Short mmCIF file of C-alpha atoms in Angstrom, two decimals:
data_model
loop_
_atom_site.label_atom_id
_atom_site.label_comp_id
_atom_site.label_asym_id
_atom_site.label_seq_id
_atom_site.Cartn_x
_atom_site.Cartn_y
_atom_site.Cartn_z
CA MET A 1 -9.14 10.34 -8.18
CA ALA A 2 -8.66 6.90 -6.67
CA THR A 3 -9.61 5.21 -3.44
CA VAL A 4 -6.42 4.33 -1.58
CA LEU A 5 -6.04 2.19 1.54
CA VAL A 6 -3.02 3.20 3.63
CA VAL A 7 -1.88 0.38 5.93
CA GLU A 8 0.58 1.90 8.38
CA ASP A 9 0.86 1.46 12.16
CA ASP A 10 2.80 4.68 12.84
CA GLU A 11 0.13 7.33 13.37
CA TYR A 12 2.41 10.18 12.32
CA VAL A 13 3.45 8.53 9.05
CA ARG A 14 -0.12 7.37 8.36
CA SER A 15 -1.46 10.87 8.95
CA ALA A 16 1.15 12.43 6.66
CA MET A 17 0.34 9.98 3.85
CA ILE A 18 -3.40 10.51 4.27
CA GLN A 19 -2.94 14.27 4.15
CA GLU A 20 -0.68 14.13 1.09
CA LEU A 21 -2.93 11.75 -0.85
CA GLY A 22 -6.04 13.71 0.12
CA ARG A 23 -4.40 16.91 -1.08
CA ARG A 24 -4.05 15.18 -4.45
CA GLN A 25 -7.79 14.45 -4.51
CA HIS A 26 -7.61 10.75 -3.60
CA ALA A 27 -10.21 9.25 -1.28
CA VAL A 28 -8.13 7.74 1.49
CA ARG A 29 -9.01 5.07 4.04
CA SER A 30 -6.53 3.70 6.54
CA ALA A 31 -5.76 0.81 8.83
CA GLY A 32 -3.11 0.41 11.49
CA ARG A 33 -3.21 -3.38 11.55
CA ALA A 34 -2.95 -6.03 8.83
CA LEU A 35 -6.15 -7.85 9.73
CA ASP A 36 -8.15 -4.61 9.66
CA ALA A 37 -6.69 -3.92 6.22
CA LEU A 38 -7.66 -7.37 4.94
CA ARG A 39 -11.20 -6.86 6.17
CA GLU A 40 -11.33 -3.47 4.43
CA ILE A 41 -9.97 -4.90 1.17
CA THR A 42 -12.59 -7.64 1.06
CA GLN A 43 -15.54 -5.52 2.21
CA ASN A 44 -14.77 -2.20 0.46
CA PRO A 45 -12.16 -2.86 -2.24
CA PRO A 46 -9.85 0.12 -2.81
CA ASP A 47 -8.20 1.03 -6.10
CA ALA A 48 -4.74 0.64 -4.52
CA VAL A 49 -3.08 -0.27 -1.23
CA ILE A 50 0.00 1.28 0.34
CA LEU A 51 1.36 -1.35 2.73
CA ASP A 52 3.91 -0.96 5.50
CA LEU A 53 5.75 -4.13 6.49
CA GLY A 54 6.23 -3.45 10.21
CA LEU A 55 2.68 -4.00 11.44
CA PRO A 56 1.86 -4.94 15.04
CA ASP A 57 -0.35 -7.97 14.37
CA LEU A 58 1.20 -9.56 11.29
CA ASP A 59 4.31 -8.90 9.25
CA GLY A 60 3.48 -7.02 6.07
CA SER A 61 4.98 -9.76 3.90
CA GLU A 62 2.43 -12.20 5.34
CA ALA A 63 -0.28 -9.58 4.87
CA LEU A 64 0.73 -9.27 1.21
CA LYS A 65 0.31 -13.02 0.73
CA MET A 66 -3.15 -12.82 2.30
CA VAL A 67 -4.12 -9.84 0.13
CA ARG A 68 -3.02 -11.72 -2.97
CA SER A 69 -5.18 -14.69 -1.97
CA VAL A 70 -8.33 -12.53 -2.08
CA SER A 71 -7.59 -9.64 -4.45
CA SER A 72 -5.46 -8.39 -7.31
CA VAL A 73 -5.60 -4.78 -6.07
CA PRO A 74 -2.33 -2.92 -6.79
CA VAL A 75 -0.09 -2.94 -3.71
CA ILE A 76 2.79 -0.56 -3.10
CA VAL A 77 5.01 -1.66 -0.23
CA ALA A 78 6.17 1.42 1.70
CA THR A 79 8.71 0.52 4.36
CA ALA A 80 12.06 1.37 5.92
CA ARG A 81 13.37 -2.09 4.98
CA ASP A 82 15.89 -1.63 2.20
CA ASP A 83 17.42 -5.09 1.87
CA GLU A 84 17.65 -5.86 -1.85
CA ALA A 85 16.85 -9.56 -1.38
CA GLU A 86 13.67 -8.69 0.50
CA ILE A 87 12.64 -6.13 -2.11
CA VAL A 88 13.04 -8.72 -4.86
CA ARG A 89 11.21 -11.37 -2.81
CA LEU A 90 8.22 -9.11 -2.18
CA LEU A 91 8.00 -7.94 -5.78
CA GLU A 92 8.04 -11.58 -6.85
CA ALA A 93 5.41 -12.37 -4.18
CA GLY A 94 2.97 -9.91 -5.69
CA ALA A 95 3.86 -6.36 -4.69
CA ASP A 96 3.37 -3.99 -7.62
CA ASP A 97 5.97 -1.51 -6.41
CA TYR A 98 8.29 -0.93 -3.45
CA LEU A 99 9.16 2.39 -1.79
CA VAL A 100 11.84 2.80 0.87
CA LYS A 101 11.14 5.31 3.64
CA PRO A 102 11.69 8.17 3.86
CA PHE A 103 10.13 9.32 0.60
CA SER A 104 8.47 12.52 -0.56
CA GLY A 105 4.82 13.04 -1.31
CA ASP A 106 5.73 13.60 -4.95
CA HIS A 107 7.56 10.28 -5.10
CA LEU A 108 4.64 8.43 -3.47
CA ASN A 109 2.14 10.05 -5.81
CA ALA A 110 4.20 9.24 -8.91
CA ARG A 111 4.43 5.57 -7.88
CA LEU A 112 0.71 5.48 -7.08
CA ASP A 113 -0.19 7.06 -10.43
CA ALA A 114 2.00 4.50 -12.23
CA VAL A 115 0.40 1.45 -10.59
CA LEU A 116 -3.07 2.90 -11.14
CA ARG A 117 -2.33 3.48 -14.84
CA ARG A 118 -1.20 -0.13 -15.23
CA ALA A 119 -4.21 -1.43 -13.31
CA ARG A 120 -6.67 0.62 -15.36
CA ALA A 121 -5.07 -0.56 -18.60
CA ALA A 122 -5.45 -4.17 -17.46
CA GLY A 123 -9.13 -3.72 -16.53
CA PRO A 124 -10.99 -3.88 -13.23
CA PRO A 125 -9.39 -6.12 -10.58
CA PRO A 126 -11.36 -9.20 -9.54
CA VAL A 127 -12.07 -9.37 -5.82
#
């Protein structure tokens, strides 16, 4: 079981991810805005973050830069943006994985398990 922060502004999508991750025994917290997510990451560090890019207060790519300035928590970008150049740019900017919507709960969980395995093998992330 891991603590996962879901950062997604669409209530329906956020609710579906929370339900799916909870069903798989993860403790799930959520935020609908980038700045709320950054506050959560610094005050109550999760084991992993699932980050949408289309947030109302700050683009997710900027949020990723801010997350990387304060934490090495594994970040999976989960977005509808499927431009290859942007995927490469975000992976190079610090995303640990990238998922294009729509995706299944099984696909999300497999990606989450993979980044958690790598993070645990590397040791606890500094905050």
